[in-house]
mmCIF file of C-alpha atoms and ligand atoms in Angstrom:
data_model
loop_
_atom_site.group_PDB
_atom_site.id
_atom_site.type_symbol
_atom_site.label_atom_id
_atom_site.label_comp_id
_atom_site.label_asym_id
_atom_site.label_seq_id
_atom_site.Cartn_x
_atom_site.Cartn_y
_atom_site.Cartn_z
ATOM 1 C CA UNK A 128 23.704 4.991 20.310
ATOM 2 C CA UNK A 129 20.405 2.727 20.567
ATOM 3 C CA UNK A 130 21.466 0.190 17.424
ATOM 4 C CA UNK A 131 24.102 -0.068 14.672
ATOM 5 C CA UNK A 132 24.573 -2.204 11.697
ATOM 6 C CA UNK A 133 25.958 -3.368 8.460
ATOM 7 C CA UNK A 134 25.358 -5.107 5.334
ATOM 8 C CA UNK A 135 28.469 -6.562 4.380
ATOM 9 C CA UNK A 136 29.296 -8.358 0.740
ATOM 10 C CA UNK A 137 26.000 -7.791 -1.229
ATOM 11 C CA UNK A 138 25.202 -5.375 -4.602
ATOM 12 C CA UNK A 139 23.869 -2.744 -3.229
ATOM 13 C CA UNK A 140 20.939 -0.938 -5.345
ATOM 14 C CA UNK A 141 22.078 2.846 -4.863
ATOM 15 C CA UNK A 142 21.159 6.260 -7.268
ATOM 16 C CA UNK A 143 19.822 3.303 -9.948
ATOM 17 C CA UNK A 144 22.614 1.403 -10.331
ATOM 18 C CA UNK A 145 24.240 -2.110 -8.683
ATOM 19 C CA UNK A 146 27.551 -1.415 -6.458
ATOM 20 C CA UNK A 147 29.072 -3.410 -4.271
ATOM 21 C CA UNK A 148 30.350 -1.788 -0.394
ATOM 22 C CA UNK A 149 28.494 -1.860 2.831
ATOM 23 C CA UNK A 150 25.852 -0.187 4.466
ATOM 24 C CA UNK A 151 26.176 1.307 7.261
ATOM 25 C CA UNK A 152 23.124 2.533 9.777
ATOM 26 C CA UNK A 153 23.334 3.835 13.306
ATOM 27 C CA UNK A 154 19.908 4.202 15.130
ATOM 28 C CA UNK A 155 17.148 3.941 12.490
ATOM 29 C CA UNK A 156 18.871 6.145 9.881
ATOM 30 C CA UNK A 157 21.617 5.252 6.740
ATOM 31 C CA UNK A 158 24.864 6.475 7.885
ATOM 32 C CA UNK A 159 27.047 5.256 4.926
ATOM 33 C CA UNK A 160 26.722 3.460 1.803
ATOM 34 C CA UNK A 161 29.809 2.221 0.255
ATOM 35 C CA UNK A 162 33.570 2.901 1.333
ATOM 36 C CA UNK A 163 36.694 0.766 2.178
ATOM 37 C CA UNK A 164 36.039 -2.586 4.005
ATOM 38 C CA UNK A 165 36.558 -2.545 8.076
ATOM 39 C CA UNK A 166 34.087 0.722 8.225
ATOM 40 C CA UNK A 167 31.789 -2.105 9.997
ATOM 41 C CA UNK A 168 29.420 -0.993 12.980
ATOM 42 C CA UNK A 169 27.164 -3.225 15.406
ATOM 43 C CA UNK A 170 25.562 -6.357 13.792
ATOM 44 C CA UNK A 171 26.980 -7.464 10.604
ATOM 45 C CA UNK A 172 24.872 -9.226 7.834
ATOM 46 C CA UNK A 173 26.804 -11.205 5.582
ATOM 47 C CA UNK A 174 25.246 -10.675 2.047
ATOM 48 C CA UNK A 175 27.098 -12.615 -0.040
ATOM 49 C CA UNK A 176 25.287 -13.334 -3.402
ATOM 50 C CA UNK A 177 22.273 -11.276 -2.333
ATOM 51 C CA UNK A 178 21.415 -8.020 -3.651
ATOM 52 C CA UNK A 179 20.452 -5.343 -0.979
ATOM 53 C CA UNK A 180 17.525 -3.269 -1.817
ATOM 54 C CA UNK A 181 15.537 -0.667 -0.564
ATOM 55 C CA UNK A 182 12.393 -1.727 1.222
ATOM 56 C CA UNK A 183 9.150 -2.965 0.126
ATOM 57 C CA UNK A 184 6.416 -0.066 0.826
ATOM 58 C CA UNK A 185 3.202 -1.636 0.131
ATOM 59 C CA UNK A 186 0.393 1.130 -0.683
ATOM 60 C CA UNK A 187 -2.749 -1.723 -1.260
ATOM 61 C CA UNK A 188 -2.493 -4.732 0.995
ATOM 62 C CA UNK A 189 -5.314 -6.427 1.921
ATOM 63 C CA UNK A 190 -4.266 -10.361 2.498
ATOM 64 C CA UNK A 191 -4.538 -9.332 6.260
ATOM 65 C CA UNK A 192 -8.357 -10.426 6.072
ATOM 66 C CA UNK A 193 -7.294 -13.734 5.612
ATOM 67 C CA UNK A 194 -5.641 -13.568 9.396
ATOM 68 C CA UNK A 195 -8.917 -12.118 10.621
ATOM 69 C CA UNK A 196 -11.378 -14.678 8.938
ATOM 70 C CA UNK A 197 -8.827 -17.479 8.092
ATOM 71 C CA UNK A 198 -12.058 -19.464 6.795
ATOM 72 C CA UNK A 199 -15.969 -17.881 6.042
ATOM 73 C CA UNK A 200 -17.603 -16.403 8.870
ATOM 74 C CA UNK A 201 -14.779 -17.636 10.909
ATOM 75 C CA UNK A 202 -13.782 -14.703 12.630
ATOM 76 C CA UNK A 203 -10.506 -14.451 14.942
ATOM 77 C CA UNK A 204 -9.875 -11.567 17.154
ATOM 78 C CA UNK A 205 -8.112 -8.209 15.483
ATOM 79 C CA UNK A 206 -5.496 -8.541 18.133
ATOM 80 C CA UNK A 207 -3.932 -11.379 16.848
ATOM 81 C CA UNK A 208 -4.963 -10.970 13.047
ATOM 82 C CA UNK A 209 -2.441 -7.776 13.350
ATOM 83 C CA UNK A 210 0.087 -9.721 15.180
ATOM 84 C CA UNK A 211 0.104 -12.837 12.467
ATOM 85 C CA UNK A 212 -0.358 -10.068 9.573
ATOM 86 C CA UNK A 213 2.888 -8.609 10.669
ATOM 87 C CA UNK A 214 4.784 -11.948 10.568
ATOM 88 C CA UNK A 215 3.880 -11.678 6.898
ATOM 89 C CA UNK A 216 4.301 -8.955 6.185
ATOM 90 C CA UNK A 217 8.336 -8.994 7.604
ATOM 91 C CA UNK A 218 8.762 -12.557 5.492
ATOM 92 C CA UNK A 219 7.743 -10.313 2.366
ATOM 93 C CA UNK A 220 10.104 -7.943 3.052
ATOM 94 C CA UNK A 221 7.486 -5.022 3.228
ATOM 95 C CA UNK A 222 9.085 -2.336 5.837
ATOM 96 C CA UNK A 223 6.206 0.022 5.235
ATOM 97 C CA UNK A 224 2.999 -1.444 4.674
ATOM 98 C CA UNK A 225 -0.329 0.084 4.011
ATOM 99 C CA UNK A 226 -2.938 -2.085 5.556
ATOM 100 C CA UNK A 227 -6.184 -1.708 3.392
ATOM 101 C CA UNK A 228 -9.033 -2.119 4.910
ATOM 102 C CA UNK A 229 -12.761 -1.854 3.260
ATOM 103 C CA UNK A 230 -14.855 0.601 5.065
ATOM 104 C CA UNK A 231 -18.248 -1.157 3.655
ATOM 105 C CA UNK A 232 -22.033 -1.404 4.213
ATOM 106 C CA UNK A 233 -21.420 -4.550 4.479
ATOM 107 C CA UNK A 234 -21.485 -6.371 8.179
ATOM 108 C CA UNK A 235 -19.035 -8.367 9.949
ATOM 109 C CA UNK A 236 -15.476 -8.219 7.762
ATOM 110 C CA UNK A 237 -15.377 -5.377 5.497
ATOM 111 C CA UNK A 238 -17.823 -3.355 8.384
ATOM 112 C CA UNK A 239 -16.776 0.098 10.121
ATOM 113 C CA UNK A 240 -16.334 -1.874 13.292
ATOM 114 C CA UNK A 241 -13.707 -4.419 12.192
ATOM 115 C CA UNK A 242 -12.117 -1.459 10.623
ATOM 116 C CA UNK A 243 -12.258 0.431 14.170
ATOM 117 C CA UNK A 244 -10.671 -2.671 16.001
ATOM 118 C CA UNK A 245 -8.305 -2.780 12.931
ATOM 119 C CA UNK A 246 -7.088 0.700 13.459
ATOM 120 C CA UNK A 247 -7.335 0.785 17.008
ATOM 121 C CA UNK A 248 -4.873 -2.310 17.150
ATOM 122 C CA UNK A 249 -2.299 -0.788 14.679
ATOM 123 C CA UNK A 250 -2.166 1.826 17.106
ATOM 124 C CA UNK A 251 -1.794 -0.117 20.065
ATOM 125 C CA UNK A 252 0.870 -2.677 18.292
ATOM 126 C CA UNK A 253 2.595 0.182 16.723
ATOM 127 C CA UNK A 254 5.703 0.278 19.423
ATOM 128 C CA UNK A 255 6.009 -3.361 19.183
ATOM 129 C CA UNK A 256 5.644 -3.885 15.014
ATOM 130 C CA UNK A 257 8.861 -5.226 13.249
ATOM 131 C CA UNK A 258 8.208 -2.226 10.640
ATOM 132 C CA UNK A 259 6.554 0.672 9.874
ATOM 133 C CA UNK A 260 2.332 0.156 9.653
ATOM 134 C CA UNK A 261 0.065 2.365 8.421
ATOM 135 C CA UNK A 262 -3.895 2.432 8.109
ATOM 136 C CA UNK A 263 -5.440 3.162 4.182
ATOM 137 C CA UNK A 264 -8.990 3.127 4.350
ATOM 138 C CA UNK A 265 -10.851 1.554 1.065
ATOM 139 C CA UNK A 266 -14.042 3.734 1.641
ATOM 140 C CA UNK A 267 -16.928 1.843 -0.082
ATOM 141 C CA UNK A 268 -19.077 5.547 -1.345
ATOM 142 C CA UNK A 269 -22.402 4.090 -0.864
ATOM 143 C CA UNK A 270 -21.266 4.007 2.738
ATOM 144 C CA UNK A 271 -22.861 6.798 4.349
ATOM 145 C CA UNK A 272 -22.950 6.093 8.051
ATOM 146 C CA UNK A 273 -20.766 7.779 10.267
ATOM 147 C CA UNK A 274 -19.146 9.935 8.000
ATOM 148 C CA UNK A 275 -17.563 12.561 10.419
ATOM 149 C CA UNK A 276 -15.897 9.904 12.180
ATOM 150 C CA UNK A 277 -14.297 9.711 9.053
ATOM 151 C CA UNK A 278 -12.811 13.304 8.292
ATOM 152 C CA UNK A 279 -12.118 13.127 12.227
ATOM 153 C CA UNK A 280 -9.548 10.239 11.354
ATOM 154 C CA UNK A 281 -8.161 12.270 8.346
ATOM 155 C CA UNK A 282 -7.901 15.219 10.532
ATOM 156 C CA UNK A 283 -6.428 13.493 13.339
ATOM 157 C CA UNK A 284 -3.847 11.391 11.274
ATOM 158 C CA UNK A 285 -5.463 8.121 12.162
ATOM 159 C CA UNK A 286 -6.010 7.491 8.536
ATOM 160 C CA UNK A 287 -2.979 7.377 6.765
ATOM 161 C CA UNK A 288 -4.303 6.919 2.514
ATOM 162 C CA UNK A 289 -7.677 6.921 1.373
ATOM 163 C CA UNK A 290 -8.992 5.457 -1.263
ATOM 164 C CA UNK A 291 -12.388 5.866 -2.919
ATOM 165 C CA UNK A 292 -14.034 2.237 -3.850
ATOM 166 C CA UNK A 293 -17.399 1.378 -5.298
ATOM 167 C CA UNK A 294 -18.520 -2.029 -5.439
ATOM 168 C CA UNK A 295 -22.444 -1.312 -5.183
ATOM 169 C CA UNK A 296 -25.029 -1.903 -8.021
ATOM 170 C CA UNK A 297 -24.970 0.959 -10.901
ATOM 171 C CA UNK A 298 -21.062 1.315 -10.257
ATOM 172 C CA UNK A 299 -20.431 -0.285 -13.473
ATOM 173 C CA UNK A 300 -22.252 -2.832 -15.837
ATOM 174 C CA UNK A 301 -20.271 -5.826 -14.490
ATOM 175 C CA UNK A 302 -22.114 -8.310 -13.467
ATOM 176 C CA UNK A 303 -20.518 -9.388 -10.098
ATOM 177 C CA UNK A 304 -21.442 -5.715 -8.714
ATOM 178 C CA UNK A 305 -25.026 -6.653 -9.374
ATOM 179 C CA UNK A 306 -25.698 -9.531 -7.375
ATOM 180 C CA UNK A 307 -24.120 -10.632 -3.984
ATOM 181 C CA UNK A 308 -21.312 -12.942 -4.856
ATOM 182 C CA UNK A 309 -20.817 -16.619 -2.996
ATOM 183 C CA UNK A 310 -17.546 -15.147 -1.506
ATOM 184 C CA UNK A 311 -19.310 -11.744 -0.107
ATOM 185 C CA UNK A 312 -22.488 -14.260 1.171
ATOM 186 C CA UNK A 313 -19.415 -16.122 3.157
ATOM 187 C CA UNK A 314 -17.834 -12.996 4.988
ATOM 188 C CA UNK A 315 -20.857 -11.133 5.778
ATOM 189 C CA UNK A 316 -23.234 -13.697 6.890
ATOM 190 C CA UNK A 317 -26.050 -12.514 5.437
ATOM 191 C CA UNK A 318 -28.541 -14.660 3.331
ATOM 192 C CA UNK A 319 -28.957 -13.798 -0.322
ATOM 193 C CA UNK A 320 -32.045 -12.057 -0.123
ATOM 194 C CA UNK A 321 -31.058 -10.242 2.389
ATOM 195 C CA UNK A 322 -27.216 -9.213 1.126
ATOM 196 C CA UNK A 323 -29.706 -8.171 -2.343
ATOM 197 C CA UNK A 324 -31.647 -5.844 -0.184
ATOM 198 C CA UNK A 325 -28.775 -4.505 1.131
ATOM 199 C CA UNK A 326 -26.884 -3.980 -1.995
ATOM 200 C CA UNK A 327 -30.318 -2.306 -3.494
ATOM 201 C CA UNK A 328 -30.286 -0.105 -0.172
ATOM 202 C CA UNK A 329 -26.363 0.638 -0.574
ATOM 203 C CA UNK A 330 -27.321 1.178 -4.232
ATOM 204 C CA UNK A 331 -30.069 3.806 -3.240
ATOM 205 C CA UNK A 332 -27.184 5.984 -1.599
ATOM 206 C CA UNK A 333 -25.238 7.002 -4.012
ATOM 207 C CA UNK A 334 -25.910 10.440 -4.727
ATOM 208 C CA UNK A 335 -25.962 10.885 -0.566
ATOM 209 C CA UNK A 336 -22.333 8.843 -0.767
ATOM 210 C CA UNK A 337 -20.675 10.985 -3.511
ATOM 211 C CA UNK A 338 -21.053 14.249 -1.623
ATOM 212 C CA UNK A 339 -19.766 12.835 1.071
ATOM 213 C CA UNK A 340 -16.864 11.432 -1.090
ATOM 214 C CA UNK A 341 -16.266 15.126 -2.630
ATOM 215 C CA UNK A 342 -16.006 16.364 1.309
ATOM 216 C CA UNK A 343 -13.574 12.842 2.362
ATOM 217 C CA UNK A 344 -11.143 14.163 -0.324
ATOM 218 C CA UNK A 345 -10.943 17.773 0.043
ATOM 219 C CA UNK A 346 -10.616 16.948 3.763
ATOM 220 C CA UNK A 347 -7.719 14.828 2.649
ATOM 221 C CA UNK A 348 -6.168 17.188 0.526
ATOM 222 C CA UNK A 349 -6.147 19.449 3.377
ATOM 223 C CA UNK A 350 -4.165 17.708 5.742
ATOM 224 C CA UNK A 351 -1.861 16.297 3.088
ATOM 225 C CA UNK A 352 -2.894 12.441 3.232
ATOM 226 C CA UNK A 353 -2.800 11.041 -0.449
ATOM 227 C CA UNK A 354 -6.179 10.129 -1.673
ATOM 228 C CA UNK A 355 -7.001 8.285 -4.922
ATOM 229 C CA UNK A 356 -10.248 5.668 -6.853
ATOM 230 C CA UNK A 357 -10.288 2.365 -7.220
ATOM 231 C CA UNK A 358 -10.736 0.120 -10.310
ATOM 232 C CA UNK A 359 -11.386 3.083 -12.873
ATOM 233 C CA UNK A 360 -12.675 1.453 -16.061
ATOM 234 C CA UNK A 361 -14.400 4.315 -17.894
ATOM 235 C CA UNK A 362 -13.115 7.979 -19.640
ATOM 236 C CA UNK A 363 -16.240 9.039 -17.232
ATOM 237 C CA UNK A 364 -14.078 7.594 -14.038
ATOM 238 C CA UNK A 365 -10.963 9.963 -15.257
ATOM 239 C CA UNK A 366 -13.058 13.085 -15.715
ATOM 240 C CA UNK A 367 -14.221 12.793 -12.098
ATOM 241 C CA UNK A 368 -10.997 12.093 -10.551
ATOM 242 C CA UNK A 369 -9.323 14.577 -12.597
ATOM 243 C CA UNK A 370 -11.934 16.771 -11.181
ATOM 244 C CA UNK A 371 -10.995 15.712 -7.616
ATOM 245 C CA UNK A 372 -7.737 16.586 -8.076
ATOM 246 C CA UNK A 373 -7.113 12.748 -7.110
ATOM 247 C CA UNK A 374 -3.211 11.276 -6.694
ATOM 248 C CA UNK A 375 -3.452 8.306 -7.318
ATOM 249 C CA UNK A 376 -5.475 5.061 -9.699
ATOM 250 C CA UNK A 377 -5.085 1.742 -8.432
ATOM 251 C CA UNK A 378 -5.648 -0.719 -10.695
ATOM 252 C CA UNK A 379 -7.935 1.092 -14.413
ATOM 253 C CA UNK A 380 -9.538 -1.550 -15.948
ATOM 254 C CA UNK A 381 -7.352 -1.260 -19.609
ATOM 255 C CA UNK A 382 -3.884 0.044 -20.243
ATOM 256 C CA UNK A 383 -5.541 2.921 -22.785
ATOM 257 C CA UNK A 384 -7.201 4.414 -19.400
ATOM 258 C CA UNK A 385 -3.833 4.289 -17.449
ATOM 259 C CA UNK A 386 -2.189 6.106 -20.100
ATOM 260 C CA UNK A 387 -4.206 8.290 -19.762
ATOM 261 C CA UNK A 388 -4.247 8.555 -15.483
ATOM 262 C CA UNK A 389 -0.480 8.964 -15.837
ATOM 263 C CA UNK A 390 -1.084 11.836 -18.705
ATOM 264 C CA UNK A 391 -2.941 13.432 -16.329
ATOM 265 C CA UNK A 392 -0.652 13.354 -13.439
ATOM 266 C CA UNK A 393 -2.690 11.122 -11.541
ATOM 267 C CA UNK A 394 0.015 8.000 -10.246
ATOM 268 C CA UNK A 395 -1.052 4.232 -11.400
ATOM 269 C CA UNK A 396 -1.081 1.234 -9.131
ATOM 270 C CA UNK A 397 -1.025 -1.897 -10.050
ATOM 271 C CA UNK A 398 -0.792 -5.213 -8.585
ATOM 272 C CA UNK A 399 2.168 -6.878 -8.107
ATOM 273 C CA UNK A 400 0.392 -10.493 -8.404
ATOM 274 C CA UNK A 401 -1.059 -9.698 -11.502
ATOM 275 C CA UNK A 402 2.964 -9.479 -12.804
ATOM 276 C CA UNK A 403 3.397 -13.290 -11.031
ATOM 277 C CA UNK A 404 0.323 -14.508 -12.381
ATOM 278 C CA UNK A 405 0.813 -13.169 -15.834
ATOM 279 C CA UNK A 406 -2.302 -11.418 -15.810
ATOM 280 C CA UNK A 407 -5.178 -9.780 -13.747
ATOM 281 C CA UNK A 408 -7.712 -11.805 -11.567
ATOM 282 C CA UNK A 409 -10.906 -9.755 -12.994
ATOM 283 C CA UNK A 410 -9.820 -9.515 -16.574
ATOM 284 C CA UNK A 411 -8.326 -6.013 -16.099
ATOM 285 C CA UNK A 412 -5.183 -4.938 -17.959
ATOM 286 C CA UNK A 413 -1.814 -7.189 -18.110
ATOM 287 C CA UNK A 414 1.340 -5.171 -15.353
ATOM 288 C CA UNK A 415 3.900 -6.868 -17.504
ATOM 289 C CA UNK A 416 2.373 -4.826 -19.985
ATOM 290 C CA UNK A 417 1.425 -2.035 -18.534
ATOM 291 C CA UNK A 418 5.760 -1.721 -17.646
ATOM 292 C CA UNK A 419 6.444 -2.112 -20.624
ATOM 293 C CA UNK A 420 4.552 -0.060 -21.926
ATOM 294 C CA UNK A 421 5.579 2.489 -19.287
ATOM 295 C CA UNK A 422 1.890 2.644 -18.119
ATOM 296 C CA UNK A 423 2.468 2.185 -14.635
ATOM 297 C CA UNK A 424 3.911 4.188 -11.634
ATOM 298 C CA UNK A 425 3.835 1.675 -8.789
ATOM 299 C CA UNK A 426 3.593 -2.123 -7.849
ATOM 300 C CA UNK A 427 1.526 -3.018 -4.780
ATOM 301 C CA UNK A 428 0.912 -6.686 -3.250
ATOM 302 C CA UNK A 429 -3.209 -6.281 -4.086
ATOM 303 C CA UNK A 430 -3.848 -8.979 -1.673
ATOM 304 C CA UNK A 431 -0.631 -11.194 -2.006
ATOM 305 C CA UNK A 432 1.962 -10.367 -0.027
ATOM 306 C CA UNK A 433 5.088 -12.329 -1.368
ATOM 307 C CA UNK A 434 4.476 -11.003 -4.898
ATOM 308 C CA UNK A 435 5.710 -7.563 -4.662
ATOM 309 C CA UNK A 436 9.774 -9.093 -4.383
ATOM 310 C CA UNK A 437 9.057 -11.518 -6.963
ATOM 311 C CA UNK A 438 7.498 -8.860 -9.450
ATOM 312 C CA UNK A 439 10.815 -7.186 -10.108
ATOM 313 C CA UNK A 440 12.667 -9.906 -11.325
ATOM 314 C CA UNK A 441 9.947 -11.063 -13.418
ATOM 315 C CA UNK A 442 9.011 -7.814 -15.295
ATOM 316 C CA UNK A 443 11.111 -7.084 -18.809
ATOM 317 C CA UNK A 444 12.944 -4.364 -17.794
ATOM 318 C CA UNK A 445 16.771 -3.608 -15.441
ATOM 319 C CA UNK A 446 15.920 -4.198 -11.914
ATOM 320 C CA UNK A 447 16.555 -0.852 -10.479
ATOM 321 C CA UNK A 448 14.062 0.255 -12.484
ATOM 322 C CA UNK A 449 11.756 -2.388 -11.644
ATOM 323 C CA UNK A 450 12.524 -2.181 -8.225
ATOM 324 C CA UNK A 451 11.556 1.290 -8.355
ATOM 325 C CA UNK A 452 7.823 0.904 -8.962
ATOM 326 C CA UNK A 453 7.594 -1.340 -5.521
ATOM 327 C CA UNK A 454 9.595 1.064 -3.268
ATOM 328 C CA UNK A 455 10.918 4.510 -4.540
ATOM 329 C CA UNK A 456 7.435 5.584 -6.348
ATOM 330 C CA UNK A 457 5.436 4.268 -3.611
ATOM 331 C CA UNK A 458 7.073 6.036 -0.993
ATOM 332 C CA UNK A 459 6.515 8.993 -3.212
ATOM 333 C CA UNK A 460 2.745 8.820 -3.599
ATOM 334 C CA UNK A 461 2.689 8.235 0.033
ATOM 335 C CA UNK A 462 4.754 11.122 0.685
ATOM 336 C CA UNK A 463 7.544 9.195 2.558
ATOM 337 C CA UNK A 464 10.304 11.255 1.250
ATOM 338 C CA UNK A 465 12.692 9.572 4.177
ATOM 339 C CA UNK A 466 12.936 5.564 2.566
ATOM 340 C CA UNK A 467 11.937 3.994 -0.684
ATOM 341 C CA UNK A 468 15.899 4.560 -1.578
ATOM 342 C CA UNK A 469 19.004 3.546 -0.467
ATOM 343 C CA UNK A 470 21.296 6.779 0.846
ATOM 344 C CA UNK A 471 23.388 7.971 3.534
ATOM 345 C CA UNK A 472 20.798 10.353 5.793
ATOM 346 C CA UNK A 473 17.375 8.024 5.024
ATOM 347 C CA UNK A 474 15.620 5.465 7.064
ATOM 348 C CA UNK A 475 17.577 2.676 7.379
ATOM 349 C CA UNK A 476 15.024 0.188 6.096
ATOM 350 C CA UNK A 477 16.287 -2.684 3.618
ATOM 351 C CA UNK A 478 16.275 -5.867 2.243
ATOM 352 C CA UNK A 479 18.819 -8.603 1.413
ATOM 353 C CA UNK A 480 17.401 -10.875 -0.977
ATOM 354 C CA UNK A 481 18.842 -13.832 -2.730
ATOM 355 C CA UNK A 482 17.756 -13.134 -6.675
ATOM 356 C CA UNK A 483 15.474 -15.255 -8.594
ATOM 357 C CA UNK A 484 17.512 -18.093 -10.468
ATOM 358 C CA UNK A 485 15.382 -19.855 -13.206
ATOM 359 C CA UNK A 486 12.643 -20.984 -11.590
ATOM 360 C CA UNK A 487 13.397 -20.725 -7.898
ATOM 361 C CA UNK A 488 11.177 -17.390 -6.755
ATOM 362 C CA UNK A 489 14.113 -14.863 -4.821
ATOM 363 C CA UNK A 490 14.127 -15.290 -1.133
ATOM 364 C CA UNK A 491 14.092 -12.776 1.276
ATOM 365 C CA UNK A 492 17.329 -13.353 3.855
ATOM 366 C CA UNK A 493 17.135 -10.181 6.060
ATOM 367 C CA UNK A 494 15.073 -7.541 6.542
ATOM 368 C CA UNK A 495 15.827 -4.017 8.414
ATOM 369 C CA UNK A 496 13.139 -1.307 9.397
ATOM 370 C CA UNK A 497 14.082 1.650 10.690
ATOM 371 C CA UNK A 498 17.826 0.101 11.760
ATOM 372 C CA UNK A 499 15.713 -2.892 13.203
ATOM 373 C CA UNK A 500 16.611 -6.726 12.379
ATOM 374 C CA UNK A 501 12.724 -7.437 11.468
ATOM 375 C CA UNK A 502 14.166 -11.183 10.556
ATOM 376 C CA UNK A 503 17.739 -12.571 9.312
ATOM 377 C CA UNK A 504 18.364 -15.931 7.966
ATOM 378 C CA UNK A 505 21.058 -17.264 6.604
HETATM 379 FE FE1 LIG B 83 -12.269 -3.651 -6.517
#
């Protein structure tokens, strides 16, 4: 036996409902959950007045940029962005994360190069990574270079999730899609008039980008990796992803338009800062809401990290249920049908957290990947 371990003295989230008795892994998989006290194995982690829950699994994260160009235009090496990411990501209790990176026209950042030395360091780091990482490309359509690299990555499992983004002019009527923002000016290093030629140019690629898009997604379809659109705001936007037989909707602009993603068996994800913030960034629908008004499917950390274990507790509903949209569903759009719950015969990936009490956030004590100690404090 490589590793063995138990949780001993917490409430245990198991089949919906909070139980007290161990857990019990050997190697990276649940042996027990429950049963008489002494049953202990390996390391024990004393949970007393923690809850032990499944493990974050993070389908949209993208506050790794942040490690990679800590300021504007200050770029550090991928290497080490992936390195500091993970530290992060283990503090957040996040066993299975995601990392979303743009796949743009745009140079430097959100480029197909950073996104090469992205994926080509999750690789290499992979062996040595507290928890389980995995690579979901935000494809920008109006991207059209380089496209069989692409369906090679699909294909060859590189790319884990794919999403379908588009943030060029004549997306949609916003404004801040027309003209090059302050904040895109300061990761690409371009000056404005030339970041508005190359939106125009981007723009001019469309048609060229969607038939690429329709190929991207049957190709994903194909080889079973989940595939979904970003930022849906119109009935337009759910005709076409209907039509692509998409799985999943992060974040439609109004809670009318989710309603109807989830009538239509396409999966809703929505950001789990938008519950801590009480509201969206870009004036998109409330989460709180959209829970309440059972709207939503799953909770990601958008591009903050430490919300997705403070969402739960926050949200007006039991927490198994609310724990539910940041673990169990999203392991089920990512078709991860090993983790996302707590049982006997599963990956052995959890968290012991100390619960929100009035207004100091919960606090993640220990965290276990794949019968791992990612990090334990007491
Ligand atoms: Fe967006």
């Amino acid at each position: 036996m490589k590793r063995a371990g138990t949780v001993v003295r917490g409430t245990v989230l198991v089949d919906g409902e909070l139980v007290d008795g161990p857990v019990v892994w050997e190697d990276d998989t649940i042996s027990s959950i429950g049963g008489t006290a002494g049953g202990e194995r390996g390391l024990v982690i004393d949970a007393q007045g923690c809850l032990v829950l499944p493990g974050l699994v993070d389908l949209h994260g993208d506050a790794f940029e942040r490690c990679l160009m800590p300021r504007p235009g200050v770029r550090l090496d991928a290497s080490l962005a992936v390195q500091e990411n993970t530290g992060h990501l283990v503090a957040s209790g996040i066993t299975t994360a995601f990392v979303s990176v743009t796949d743009s026209f745009e140079p430097g950042l959100r480029s197909r190069e950073t996104l090469r030395e992205i994926a080509m360091q999750l690789r290499s780091q992979r062996d040595a990574s507290a928890i389980d990482q995995r690579l979901h490309v935000r494809h920008e359509v109006c991207h059209t270079a380089d496209h069989g690299e692409l369906l090679d990555w699909i294909a060859d499992g590189t790319l884990h999730l794919l999403s379908i983004n588009d943030h060029a002019p004549g997306s949609t009527p916003d404004a801040h899609r027309i003209r090059p923002s302050a904040v895109m000016l300061g990761r690409c290093g371009l000056s404005e008039a030339d970041a508005d030629r190359m939106l125009l140019d981007a723009a001019d690629r469309r048609a060229h980008g969607l038939e690429q898009v329709a190929e991207l997604v049957r190709c994903a379809h194909h080889s079973g990796t989940p595939v979904g659109s970003h930022d849906p705001a119109t009935e337009a936007d759910l005709e076409r992803d209907r039509a692509l037989a998409m799985d999943f909707a992060e974040f439609p602009m109004s809670l009318a338009l989710a309603e109807r993603y989830r009538a239509a068996a396409i999966d809703v994800v929505l950001g789990a800062p938008n519950v801590v913030r009480g509201g969206s960034h870009l004036g998109g629908l409330r989460a709180a809401a959209a829970v309440e008004q059972n709207a939503v499917d799953v909770l990601c950390s958008d591009y903050h990290y430490p919300s997705m274990v403070q969402a739960p507790f926050l949200l007006p509903c039991p927490l198994p249920e609310a724990w539910g949209l940041v673990a169990g569903a999203a392991a089920r759009v990512a078709r991860l049908d090993d983790r996302g719950v707590l049982a006997a015969g599963l990956r052995a990936d959890l968290v012991v957290v100390e619960p929100r009490t009035g207004d100091v956030p919960a606090r993640v004590r220990a965290v276990v990947s794949g019968g791992r100690i990612a990090t334990w404090t007491n």
